[in-house]
Structures are given as structure tokens and as C-alpha cells.
Amino acid sequence: MVLKVFFPSCCSSAESGILVGRWISEQNSAVILAVVHFPFIPVQVKQYLSEVQRVTKVSVSVLGSWSNSKQEKEESLSEFLEDLGTIFSHEPWIQISKEGDSKFWSCSTLQKRSNNPKEEEIILVYYDQRKVMLSHLHPPLDTATSADHKADDASKLSAIFDTVAKSKILFMTDRYDDGPIKLTHWQSDGVEASIIVELMKQASVPACMLLTFLLSLISGVCRSRVLKLWPLSFVWSKLSTCEQLGHRLQHLQVISSNRKAQTQAQLMRKANIFVSLLIDVALGILLMSWLYRKNRIGHLADTLIPVADHVAEELQDLLQWLMGAPAGLKMNRALDQVLGRFFLYHIHLWISYIHLMSPFIEMILWYVGLSACLGLTVALCILSDIIALLTFHIYCFYVYGARLYCLKIYGLSSLWRLFRGKKWNVLRQRVDSCSYDLDQLFIGTLLFTILLFLLPTTALYYLVFTLLRLLVVIVQGLIHLLVDLIDSLPLYSVILRLCRSYRLAAGVKFRVLEQQDGKPLRLLMQINPLSYGGVVQTYRLPTYSCYPKDSWTSLCKKLFLGELIYPWKHKGEKQD
């Protein structure tokens, strides 16, 4: 049977002592965690390991002995190392010895309790303890035919990774301590850095408490009854800026919480939210500095009114074209004139409103520019809301045309069922047979004829304003797509994958090292990092979509029937 010994490469130059680790009987493997140096008292070592086992819930024990001598191995040391197996009584007792600077080690096992001891083939696997300690092994993302086999391999690797990760308390003691037990492990030369990190964590606690208090006040104001009154609640639910501010407020509450992350996923989520907020605010400040430089706000305000007038003039020309004979089509003259004058009056009202607001445009844009310090996503949401307000007349035209067209479509479909002796059963939501008298059929025929001949005129207006509405929706959709990208992209995980790829492990690979006859097989375990696509798929943050998602079939059906597409955003639609 093959015995696998996972040995940390950081302990290859450690002084002679005993090997401390975990024995995994299911895999016939030994995971070495540290080397306890001579001299030591066995009772104290057992007490220390029992305390570690109680805290970490990992069955840590003495697995064998380690000999590192610069000269030829002495006979007394060899006998002493063999006698340690009777004191700690682990079966099998692993003996690893390194002589001089040789890279080929001797590895053997002792089985004193076995009546028929068999010589086992030993595989010595070197691993970077620091990388394994800090890495997180992810389950396989693909669902192939060999999913069970991959899951079994992942569980075996997970046992090794969990053993090293859960033994964190074992690495608090090293060879420089004055205690009775001196250890060598991956953190023996980096304790100072760990102390600095812990001091930074302790210093951040008061700041998080202050931020939590301020956020609780803001949340209390937002949940007050004053904001739940009809006008304010309506504005809050319809403007994407308010929704984005609420979304960022939840992010601030997550990262300022004093509760410690229990799992790796929670820790990564907090880090991703923090980096996303940091980069969002940095980009917003850059945008704000660009806007207030060289009086760009004033130039933008001077350009906005002429652009609005030009759009209104183009709409007027379009309506004048529709009121004539567009593309040579024969329209219903009376209905065409009524609809055209109705929409022209709305454009006149809109131009008057824009010119009434023109003295205050620059001041409004100046205060809007200050909101960029809250983040680039907030500035983009404000831009989307400004576009929605500036094109509100187009939205009204689209709603009027869609409702009129939808009324005629449903009226024609209902009258068509009347000709076939059918009717729509509202209670059972189905079409049932029905008998009609002569008067009903006559009235139905008249109404069907009127609606049918008025349909082309209504459909033309509906088609034109739907295209204009779709153009505005596409622009707003691109803006919100950028907002969702900034909100959902796990920037910390991507940066971690770029700079410390071993922290996000998808698996391992083994490289065969140089061999020598009579010596155990030597392998080097290396971590396979998670792909960038897997990083985004695993750690993508939840976002709040601005519009409900429809399939192409549903979208085309709504367009044909005249139902409203992409209405005002629905509050609380969370998209994962």
C-alpha cells in the first residue's frame, strides 16, 4: 500500500525533532504541520497538542521523527528517534532523515504493533504551507460526466487544505518563543507582519463603530413615516438614483458591521464590496474634478437648452409629416389631425417648461455634479434620471399611442370572437361558445369595421413613438448596464487572482522531482488557480436591475399587442 507524506517545504531546513501533523486514515496519508525541536518534555508536548486539538477540532498528533544533521547520522540519535515511537505510540511511526545538503531524503516507517509488518511504498509530497494555509479550495464549477470522480478528488484535497487552514493556532508558537515548546512552520519568519495586521484590525474597530452609528441614523430617517407618504414614496420607488443610494447604503452596513465573517464566502463578499465602493468613489471624485475644471458645468448648461429646442423642433417636423401623407399612405384624415394636434400641444407645453427652467439649469447641474463624490454609479443614475425627465414627453407620446393601439387590438380580437360565436370567460380564463342575436352581430360588425379602418392611423403613430421610446430605453439600458457592472464585478477577487493567484485555488497539480534509486518518490504539489471566469461567477455581487428582464419572444409579443415595455422600474427586484 502507498503511504503519502505531505511535508511542508519551509521545514526542510529545520533542526532535528518530531513531526506534528494529522493522520488521514481514509487516504493513508500524513499531513505534516510543524517540527518540534529538541529538547522537549513529552508530557508538555502531549498537553499542548491536546489543547490545539480541542480548539481546532483537528486530530493533531505526533506522527514521527525528523533528523537533520550536517554530518553523518550518529547511532545514538537513530536509536533515540526510534524510542520516541514507543513514547507517543503512533502507528505507523514515520522517520524522515536528511543528511548534509542532500536533496534526497531517507523515509521509512515503523509498525511495532503489527504482527506481519509490510514494507510500504512511500511518496514524499512537498507543499508550500503558506500558500495552502492562505488559499481557499473551490469546488469544481463544471458539470461533466465525471462529476462524481471530480467531487471525490476535491473532497480528498479539501481534507488536506482544511487540515492546514484549521491549524492556525498551532502556528502561533515558533522557535523564537521562550516557552518549553519550539516549533518550525510557515510563519516562523513572519510573525511581525501578522502583529501589524492585527494592530490594523484593532484600530479599524472604532471607525467601524462610528460608521455603523451614522448609518443606523440614516436608515432610521429613510424608514420614517414621512418618507412613506404618497409623493415621496412614489419618487423614491421610481428614480434609479434613490434605488442606487439605498443599494450603496446596504453595502456600507455590510462592511461596517462588527460581526466577524464566519466563512470564506462572507469574507470575500465584504472585501469585494469594500473595493467596489472605494473604486466607485474614486472614479466619482475624478469625474467631479473634471466637471468643475474650466467651467465645464456652465458650457454644459448653455448647450442643454439648444439641444432640447432642437429635439422639440425635430418632433414637430415629424408630427407635421405624420399629419400629411407619410410615405404616400392613405390615412384617416380626421383621426390624423386630432392625434397630430394633440401631440403638438404637448410639445408646446414641453418647450414652455424647458424655457421656464432655463435660468436654474446651471445651478441644478452644479449641485448634481457634487453628487459624483458619492460614486460614479450615483452620477450615472442621476444622468439616467435626467434623460428620463428630459424625454418625458416622448414617454407620454409612447404611452398614449400604446394605450390607443392596445385598445383597438383587444377590441378587434373580441369582436372577431363574436363573429365566430365565441366569448372570453373571465372567471375561467378561457374561450367559451356563446350565441348572439341579430342586433348584437350588427353592432359588432359596425364596431369591427370602424376599428379596422382606424387601425392603420393609430398603428403608424404607435410605431413611430415606440421607436423613439426604444431609442431612449437603449441609452438608459447602456447606462444601467455600466452601473450593474461596477456594482456586481468582484474587483477584490479579480485583483487577488491577478496578484495572489494561489489564494483562489481550483485544484492542485503534482510535478515529479529528480529521483534516486532506493529513495522515496518525490513530488511537488502546486496550486492551480481559479480561472477569471470562475472568479467572476463565484464571487459576483448581487445587483438591483432597473428593468424587468423579458425574453425576446415576450418583448415582441408586447410590442405587437401594444403593451407597455420597460415601464418605470419596480422597487425591490433583486437580480443575482
PDB file of N, CA and C in Angstrom, residues 134-168:
ATOM      1  N   LEU A 134      -3.225  29.972   3.244  1.00  0.00           N
ATOM      2  CA  LEU A 134      -3.976  31.168   2.863  1.00  0.00           C
ATOM      3  C   LEU A 134      -4.951  30.931   1.720  1.00  0.00           C
ATOM      4  N   SER A 135      -4.865  29.799   1.057  1.00  0.00           N
ATOM      5  CA  SER A 135      -5.720  29.560  -0.106  1.00  0.00           C
ATOM      6  C   SER A 135      -7.066  28.980   0.326  1.00  0.00           C
ATOM      7  N   HIS A 136      -8.014  29.080  -0.593  1.00  0.00           N
ATOM      8  CA  HIS A 136      -9.352  28.520  -0.381  1.00  0.00           C
ATOM      9  C   HIS A 136      -9.670  27.632  -1.578  1.00  0.00           C
ATOM     10  N   LEU A 137      -9.900  26.363  -1.326  1.00  0.00           N
ATOM     11  CA  LEU A 137     -10.162  25.406  -2.402  1.00  0.00           C
ATOM     12  C   LEU A 137     -11.620  25.479  -2.805  1.00  0.00           C
ATOM     13  N   HIS A 138     -11.855  25.732  -4.087  1.00  0.00           N
ATOM     14  CA  HIS A 138     -13.216  25.860  -4.598  1.00  0.00           C
ATOM     15  C   HIS A 138     -13.670  24.539  -5.218  1.00  0.00           C
ATOM     16  N   PRO A 139     -14.930  24.217  -5.088  1.00  0.00           N
ATOM     17  CA  PRO A 139     -15.440  23.002  -5.735  1.00  0.00           C
ATOM     18  C   PRO A 139     -15.450  23.175  -7.248  1.00  0.00           C
ATOM     19  N   PRO A 140     -15.435  22.067  -8.006  1.00  0.00           N
ATOM     20  CA  PRO A 140     -15.460  22.176  -9.476  1.00  0.00           C
ATOM     21  C   PRO A 140     -16.747  22.830  -9.951  1.00  0.00           C
ATOM     22  N   LEU A 141     -16.595  23.766 -10.925  1.00  0.00           N
ATOM     23  CA  LEU A 141     -17.742  24.509 -11.424  1.00  0.00           C
ATOM     24  C   LEU A 141     -18.465  23.796 -12.548  1.00  0.00           C
ATOM     25  N   ASP A 142     -17.725  22.998 -13.349  1.00  0.00           N
ATOM     26  CA  ASP A 142     -18.351  22.353 -14.497  1.00  0.00           C
ATOM     27  C   ASP A 142     -19.091  21.097 -14.059  1.00  0.00           C
ATOM     28  N   THR A 143     -20.119  20.748 -14.789  1.00  0.00           N
ATOM     29  CA  THR A 143     -20.920  19.551 -14.514  1.00  0.00           C
ATOM     30  C   THR A 143     -20.734  18.574 -15.667  1.00  0.00           C
ATOM     31  N   ALA A 144     -19.623  17.915 -15.684  1.00  0.00           N
ATOM     32  CA  ALA A 144     -19.330  16.961 -16.741  1.00  0.00           C
ATOM     33  C   ALA A 144     -19.772  15.567 -16.310  1.00  0.00           C
ATOM     34  N   THR A 145     -19.506  14.594 -17.171  1.00  0.00           N
ATOM     35  CA  THR A 145     -19.904  13.215 -16.863  1.00  0.00           C
ATOM     36  C   THR A 145     -19.113  12.655 -15.695  1.00  0.00           C
ATOM     37  N   SER A 146     -17.908  13.150 -15.509  1.00  0.00           N
ATOM     38  CA  SER A 146     -17.068  12.657 -14.415  1.00  0.00           C
ATOM     39  C   SER A 146     -17.208  13.543 -13.183  1.00  0.00           C
ATOM     40  N   ALA A 147     -18.403  14.053 -12.933  1.00  0.00           N
ATOM     41  CA  ALA A 147     -18.617  14.960 -11.800  1.00  0.00           C
ATOM     42  C   ALA A 147     -18.382  14.250 -10.477  1.00  0.00           C
ATOM     43  N   ASP A 148     -18.822  12.986 -10.371  1.00  0.00           N
ATOM     44  CA  ASP A 148     -18.626  12.249  -9.118  1.00  0.00           C
ATOM     45  C   ASP A 148     -17.148  12.026  -8.834  1.00  0.00           C
ATOM     46  N   HIS A 149     -16.403  11.708  -9.892  1.00  0.00           N
ATOM     47  CA  HIS A 149     -14.968  11.483  -9.714  1.00  0.00           C
ATOM     48  C   HIS A 149     -14.267  12.771  -9.295  1.00  0.00           C
ATOM     49  N   LYS A 150     -14.670  13.902  -9.903  1.00  0.00           N
ATOM     50  CA  LYS A 150     -14.061  15.178  -9.540  1.00  0.00           C
ATOM     51  C   LYS A 150     -14.442  15.574  -8.118  1.00  0.00           C
ATOM     52  N   ALA A 151     -15.666  15.318  -7.738  1.00  0.00           N
ATOM     53  CA  ALA A 151     -16.090  15.642  -6.372  1.00  0.00           C
ATOM     54  C   ALA A 151     -15.323  14.815  -5.356  1.00  0.00           C
ATOM     55  N   ASP A 152     -15.034  13.528  -5.681  1.00  0.00           N
ATOM     56  CA  ASP A 152     -14.266  12.680  -4.771  1.00  0.00           C
ATOM     57  C   ASP A 152     -12.838  13.198  -4.631  1.00  0.00           C
ATOM     58  N   ASP A 153     -12.227  13.600  -5.757  1.00  0.00           N
ATOM     59  CA  ASP A 153     -10.874  14.167  -5.689  1.00  0.00           C
ATOM     60  C   ASP A 153     -10.870  15.475  -4.910  1.00  0.00           C
ATOM     61  N   ALA A 154     -11.906  16.278  -5.110  1.00  0.00           N
ATOM     62  CA  ALA A 154     -11.977  17.552  -4.395  1.00  0.00           C
ATOM     63  C   ALA A 154     -12.115  17.336  -2.897  1.00  0.00           C
ATOM     64  N   SER A 155     -12.855  16.311  -2.489  1.00  0.00           N
ATOM     65  CA  SER A 155     -13.007  16.037  -1.054  1.00  0.00           C
ATOM     66  C   SER A 155     -11.684  15.584  -0.443  1.00  0.00           C
ATOM     67  N   LYS A 156     -10.894  14.814  -1.194  1.00  0.00           N
ATOM     68  CA  LYS A 156      -9.589  14.397  -0.686  1.00  0.00           C
ATOM     69  C   LYS A 156      -8.654  15.593  -0.527  1.00  0.00           C
ATOM     70  N   LEU A 157      -8.649  16.481  -1.522  1.00  0.00           N
ATOM     71  CA  LEU A 157      -7.814  17.672  -1.412  1.00  0.00           C
ATOM     72  C   LEU A 157      -8.327  18.599  -0.319  1.00  0.00           C
ATOM     73  N   SER A 158      -9.645  18.652  -0.175  1.00  0.00           N
ATOM     74  CA  SER A 158     -10.222  19.524   0.840  1.00  0.00           C
ATOM     75  C   SER A 158      -9.797  19.105   2.237  1.00  0.00           C
ATOM     76  N   ALA A 159      -9.627  17.813   2.471  1.00  0.00           N
ATOM     77  CA  ALA A 159      -9.172  17.348   3.782  1.00  0.00           C
ATOM     78  C   ALA A 159      -7.773  17.865   4.099  1.00  0.00           C
ATOM     79  N   ILE A 160      -6.918  17.933   3.089  1.00  0.00           N
ATOM     80  CA  ILE A 160      -5.554  18.435   3.294  1.00  0.00           C
ATOM     81  C   ILE A 160      -5.571  19.941   3.507  1.00  0.00           C
ATOM     82  N   PHE A 161      -6.330  20.669   2.675  1.00  0.00           N
ATOM     83  CA  PHE A 161      -6.392  22.120   2.804  1.00  0.00           C
ATOM     84  C   PHE A 161      -7.022  22.520   4.138  1.00  0.00           C
ATOM     85  N   ASP A 162      -8.081  21.828   4.536  1.00  0.00           N
ATOM     86  CA  ASP A 162      -8.740  22.152   5.799  1.00  0.00           C
ATOM     87  C   ASP A 162      -7.842  21.865   6.997  1.00  0.00           C
ATOM     88  N   THR A 163      -7.042  20.827   6.896  1.00  0.00           N
ATOM     89  CA  THR A 163      -6.128  20.499   7.997  1.00  0.00           C
ATOM     90  C   THR A 163      -5.150  21.630   8.248  1.00  0.00           C
ATOM     91  N   VAL A 164      -4.586  22.178   7.162  1.00  0.00           N
ATOM     92  CA  VAL A 164      -3.621  23.269   7.312  1.00  0.00           C
ATOM     93  C   VAL A 164      -4.319  24.558   7.725  1.00  0.00           C
ATOM     94  N   ALA A 165      -5.497  24.816   7.153  1.00  0.00           N
ATOM     95  CA  ALA A 165      -6.184  26.073   7.440  1.00  0.00           C
ATOM     96  C   ALA A 165      -6.720  26.128   8.869  1.00  0.00           C
ATOM     97  N   LYS A 166      -7.230  25.001   9.377  1.00  0.00           N
ATOM     98  CA  LYS A 166      -7.805  24.988  10.719  1.00  0.00           C
ATOM     99  C   LYS A 166      -6.760  24.945  11.819  1.00  0.00           C
ATOM    100  N   SER A 167      -5.516  24.660  11.470  1.00  0.00           N
ATOM    101  CA  SER A 167      -4.457  24.556  12.482  1.00  0.00           C
ATOM    102  C   SER A 167      -3.766  25.887  12.705  1.00  0.00           C
ATOM    103  N   LYS A 168      -4.537  26.972  12.614  1.00  0.00           N
ATOM    104  CA  LYS A 168      -3.944  28.303  12.722  1.00  0.00           C
ATOM    105  C   LYS A 168      -3.341  28.541  14.099  1.00  0.00           C
TER     106      LYS A 168
END
